Coordinates of C-alpha atoms and ligand atoms in Angstrom, one line a residue:
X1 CA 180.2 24.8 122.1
X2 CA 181.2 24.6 125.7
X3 CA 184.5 26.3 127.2
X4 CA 186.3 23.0 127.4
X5 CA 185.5 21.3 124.0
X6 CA 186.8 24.6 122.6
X7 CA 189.7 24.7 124.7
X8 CA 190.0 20.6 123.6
X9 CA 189.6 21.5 120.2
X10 CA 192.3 24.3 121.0
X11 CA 195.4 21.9 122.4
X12 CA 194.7 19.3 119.7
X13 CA 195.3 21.4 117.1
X14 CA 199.1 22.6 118.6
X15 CA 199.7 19.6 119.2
X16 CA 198.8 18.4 115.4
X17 CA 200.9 21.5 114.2
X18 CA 203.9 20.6 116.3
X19 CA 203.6 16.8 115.1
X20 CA 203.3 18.5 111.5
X21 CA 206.1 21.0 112.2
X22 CA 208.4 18.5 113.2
X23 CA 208.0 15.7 110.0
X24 CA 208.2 18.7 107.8
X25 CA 211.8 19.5 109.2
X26 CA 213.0 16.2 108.4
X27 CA 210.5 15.3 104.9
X28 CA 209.2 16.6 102.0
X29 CA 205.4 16.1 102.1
X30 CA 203.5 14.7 105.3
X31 CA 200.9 13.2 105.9
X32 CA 197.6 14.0 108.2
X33 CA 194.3 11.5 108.7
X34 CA 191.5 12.9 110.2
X35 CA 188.3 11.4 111.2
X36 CA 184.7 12.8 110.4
X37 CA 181.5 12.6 112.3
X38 CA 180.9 15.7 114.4
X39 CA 183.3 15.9 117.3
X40 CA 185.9 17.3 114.8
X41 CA 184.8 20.9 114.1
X42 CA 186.7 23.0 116.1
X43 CA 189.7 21.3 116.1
X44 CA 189.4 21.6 112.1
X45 CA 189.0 25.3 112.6
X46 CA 191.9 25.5 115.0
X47 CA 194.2 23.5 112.6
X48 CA 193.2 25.9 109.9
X49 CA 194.7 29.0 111.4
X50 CA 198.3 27.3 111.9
X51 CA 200.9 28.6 109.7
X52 CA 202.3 25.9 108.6
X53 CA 203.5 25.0 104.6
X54 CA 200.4 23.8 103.9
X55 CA 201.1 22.7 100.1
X56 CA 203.5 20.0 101.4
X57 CA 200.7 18.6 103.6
X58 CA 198.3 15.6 102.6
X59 CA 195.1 15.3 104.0
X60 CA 193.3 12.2 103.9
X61 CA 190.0 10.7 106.4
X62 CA 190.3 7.5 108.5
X63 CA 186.9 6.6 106.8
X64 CA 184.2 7.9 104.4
X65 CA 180.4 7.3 103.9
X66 CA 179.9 6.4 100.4
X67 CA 178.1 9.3 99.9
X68 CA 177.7 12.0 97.6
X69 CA 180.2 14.9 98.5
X70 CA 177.3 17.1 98.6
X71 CA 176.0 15.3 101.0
X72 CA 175.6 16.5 104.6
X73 CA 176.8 12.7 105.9
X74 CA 179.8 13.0 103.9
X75 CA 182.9 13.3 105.9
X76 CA 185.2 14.9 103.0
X77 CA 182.6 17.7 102.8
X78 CA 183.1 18.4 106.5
X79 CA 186.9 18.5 106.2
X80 CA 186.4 20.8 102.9
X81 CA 184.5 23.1 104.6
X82 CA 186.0 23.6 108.2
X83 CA 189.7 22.1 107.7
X84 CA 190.6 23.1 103.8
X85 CA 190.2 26.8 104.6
X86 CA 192.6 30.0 105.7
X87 CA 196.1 29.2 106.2
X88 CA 195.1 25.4 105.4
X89 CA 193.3 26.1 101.7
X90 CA 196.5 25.0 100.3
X91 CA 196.8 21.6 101.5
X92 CA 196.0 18.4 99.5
X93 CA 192.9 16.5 100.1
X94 CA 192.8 13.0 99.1
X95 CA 189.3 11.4 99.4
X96 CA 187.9 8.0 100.1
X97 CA 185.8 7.9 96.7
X98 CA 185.0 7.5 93.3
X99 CA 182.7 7.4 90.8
X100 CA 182.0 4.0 91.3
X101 CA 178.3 3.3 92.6
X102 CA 179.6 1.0 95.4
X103 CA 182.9 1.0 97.6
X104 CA 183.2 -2.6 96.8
X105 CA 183.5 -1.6 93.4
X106 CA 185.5 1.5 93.7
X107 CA 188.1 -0.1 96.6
X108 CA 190.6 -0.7 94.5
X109 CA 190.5 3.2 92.5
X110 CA 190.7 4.7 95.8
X111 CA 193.4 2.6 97.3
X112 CA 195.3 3.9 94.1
X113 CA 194.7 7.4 95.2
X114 CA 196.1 6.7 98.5
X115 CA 199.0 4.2 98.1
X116 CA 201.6 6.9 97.4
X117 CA 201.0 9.3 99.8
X118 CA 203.5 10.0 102.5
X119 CA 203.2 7.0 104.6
X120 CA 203.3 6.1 107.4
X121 CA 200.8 9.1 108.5
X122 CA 202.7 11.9 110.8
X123 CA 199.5 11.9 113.3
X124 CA 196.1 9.4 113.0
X125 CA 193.4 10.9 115.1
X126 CA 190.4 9.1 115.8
X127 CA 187.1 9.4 116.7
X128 CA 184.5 7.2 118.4
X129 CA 181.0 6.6 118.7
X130 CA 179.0 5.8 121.5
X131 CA 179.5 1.8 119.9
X132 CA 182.6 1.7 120.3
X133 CA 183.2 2.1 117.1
X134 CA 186.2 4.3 115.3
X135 CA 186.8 4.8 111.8
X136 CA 184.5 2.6 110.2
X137 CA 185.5 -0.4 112.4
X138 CA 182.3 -1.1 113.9
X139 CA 181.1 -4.0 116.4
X140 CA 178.0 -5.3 113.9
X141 CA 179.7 -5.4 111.0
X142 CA 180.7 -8.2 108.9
X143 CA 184.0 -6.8 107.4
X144 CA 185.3 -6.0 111.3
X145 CA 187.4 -9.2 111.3
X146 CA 189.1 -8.3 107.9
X147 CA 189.3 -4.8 108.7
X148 CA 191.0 -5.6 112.4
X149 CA 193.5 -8.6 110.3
X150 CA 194.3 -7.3 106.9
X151 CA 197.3 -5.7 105.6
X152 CA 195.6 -4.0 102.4
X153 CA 195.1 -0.6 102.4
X154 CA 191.2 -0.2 102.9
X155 CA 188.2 -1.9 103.3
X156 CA 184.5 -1.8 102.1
X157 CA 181.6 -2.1 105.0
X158 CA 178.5 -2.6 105.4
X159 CA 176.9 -2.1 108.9
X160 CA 173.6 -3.2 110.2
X161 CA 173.3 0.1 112.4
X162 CA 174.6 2.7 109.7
X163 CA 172.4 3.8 106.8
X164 CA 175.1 4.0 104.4
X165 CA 177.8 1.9 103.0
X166 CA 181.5 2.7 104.0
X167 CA 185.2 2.6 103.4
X168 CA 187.7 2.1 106.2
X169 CA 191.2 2.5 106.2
X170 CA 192.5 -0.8 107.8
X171 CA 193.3 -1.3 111.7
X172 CA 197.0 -1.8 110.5
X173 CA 197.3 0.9 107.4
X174 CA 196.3 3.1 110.8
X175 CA 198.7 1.5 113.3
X176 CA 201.6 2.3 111.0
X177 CA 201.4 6.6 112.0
X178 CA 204.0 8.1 114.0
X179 CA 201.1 9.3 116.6
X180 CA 197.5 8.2 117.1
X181 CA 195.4 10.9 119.4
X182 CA 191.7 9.8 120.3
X183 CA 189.7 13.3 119.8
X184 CA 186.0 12.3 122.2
X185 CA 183.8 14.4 123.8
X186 CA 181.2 14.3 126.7
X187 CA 180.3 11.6 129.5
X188 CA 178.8 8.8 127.2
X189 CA 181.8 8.4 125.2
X190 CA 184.3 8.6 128.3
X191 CA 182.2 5.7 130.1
X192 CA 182.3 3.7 126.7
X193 CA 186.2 4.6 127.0
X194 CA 187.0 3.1 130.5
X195 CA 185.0 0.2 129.3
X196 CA 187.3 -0.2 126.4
X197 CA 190.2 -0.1 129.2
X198 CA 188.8 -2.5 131.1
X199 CA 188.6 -5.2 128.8
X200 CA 190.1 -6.5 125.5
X201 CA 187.1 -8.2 123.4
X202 CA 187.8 -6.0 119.7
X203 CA 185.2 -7.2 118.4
X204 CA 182.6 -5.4 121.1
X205 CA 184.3 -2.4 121.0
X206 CA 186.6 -1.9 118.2
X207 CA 188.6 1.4 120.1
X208 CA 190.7 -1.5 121.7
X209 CA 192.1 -2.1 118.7
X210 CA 194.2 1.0 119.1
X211 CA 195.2 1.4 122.9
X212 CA 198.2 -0.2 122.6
X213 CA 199.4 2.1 119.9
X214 CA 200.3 4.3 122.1
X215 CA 197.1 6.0 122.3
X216 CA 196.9 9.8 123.0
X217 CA 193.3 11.1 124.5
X218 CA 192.0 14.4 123.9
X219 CA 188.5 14.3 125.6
X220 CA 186.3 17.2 127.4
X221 CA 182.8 17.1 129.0
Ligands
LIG301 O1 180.6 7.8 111.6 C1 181.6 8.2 112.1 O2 181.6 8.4 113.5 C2 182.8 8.6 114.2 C3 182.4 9.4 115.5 O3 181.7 10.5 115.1 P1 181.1 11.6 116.1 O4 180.0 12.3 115.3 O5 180.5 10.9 117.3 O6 182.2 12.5 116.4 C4 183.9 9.3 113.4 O7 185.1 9.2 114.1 C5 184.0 8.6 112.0 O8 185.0 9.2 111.3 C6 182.7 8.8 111.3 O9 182.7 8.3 110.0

């Protein structure tokens, strides 16, 4: 882990406790979304050590591989084992699954276990692959245009390039937080980034579907 991405991981996190801090003055519970993928480990291990009351905070992911937790592509296992720990063991996490065999099948169970969270989120933050892609908004797949227009919850996909299925949170479900940070690392994913800027297709690079939120960016080399 370089200096800066630690340092990255470092101001991301204060700035996530502050946003938390703040929403806690004012409600009861709050609500955090984080992404997966592997960009977010440090950060989750800087959140961990903020003292804030963690039991009134909700954890929840932007999206999920329909995975087994066990398994090492599942997102919730990454937040369980570098977010859910220390000072932040307390906090509630709400995964993106079920029983069933198939997110189209299990949609509608886990938009139950989400719907009465504290929403609108305090803070979103996203991640992106080198596609373009963020949360499970991806260029090649055939749910993007539903996931980009609809106003339910969440979304099962299915993506030529990804081995798994998925769930997504909807594009709007994640333009309703208070705050939306982009957490990226190294010079691929900056270059996709100023190509995002520099154009407005969605559909190539789904990231533009969030820099007009506004959009704050977190990124080191
Ligand atoms: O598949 C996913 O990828 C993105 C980016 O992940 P990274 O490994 O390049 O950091 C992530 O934001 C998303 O939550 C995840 O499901």
């Amino acid at each position: 882990m370089s200096q800066a991405r630690q340092q990255l991981a470092e101001q991301l996190a204060e700035a996530v406790f502050q946003a938390l801090h703040d929403d806690l003055n004012h409600q009861e519970r709050v609500l955090l979304v984080v992404s997966g993928g592997s960009t977010p480990v440090p950060f989750f291990k800087a959140l961990a050590a903020k003292p804030l009351p963690w039991e009134r905070v909700d954890v929840t992911l932007a999206d999920e591989r329909w995975v087994d937790e066990q398994s090492s592509d599942s997102n919730a296992k990454l937040v369980r084992e570098h977010l859910l720990q220390r000072k932040a063991a307390n906090a509630n996490f709400i995964p993106l699954t079920c029983t069933s065999s198939t997110p189209e099948e299990g949609v509608d169970e886990v938009a139950k276990q989400v719907e009465s969270l504290a929403w609108p989120a305090s803070v979103v933050i996203l991640g992106m692959g080198g596609d373009g892609h963020t949360a499970s908004l991806f260029p090649d797949s055939p749910e993007l245009t539903l996931a980009l227009a609809t106003d339910e919850l969440l979304v099962a996909v299915r993506t030529p390039s990804q081995p798994q299925p998925r769930i997504t949170f909807s594009a709007d479900r994640l333009h309703q937080a208070r705050r939306h940070i982009l957490h990226i690392t190294g010079d691929d994913k900056r270059a996709v980034l100023a190509k995002a800027l520099n154009g407005d297709d969605v559909r190539q690079l789904p990231i533009r579907a969030f820099l007009t939120c506004p959009l704050a960016i977190y990124w080191a080399p």
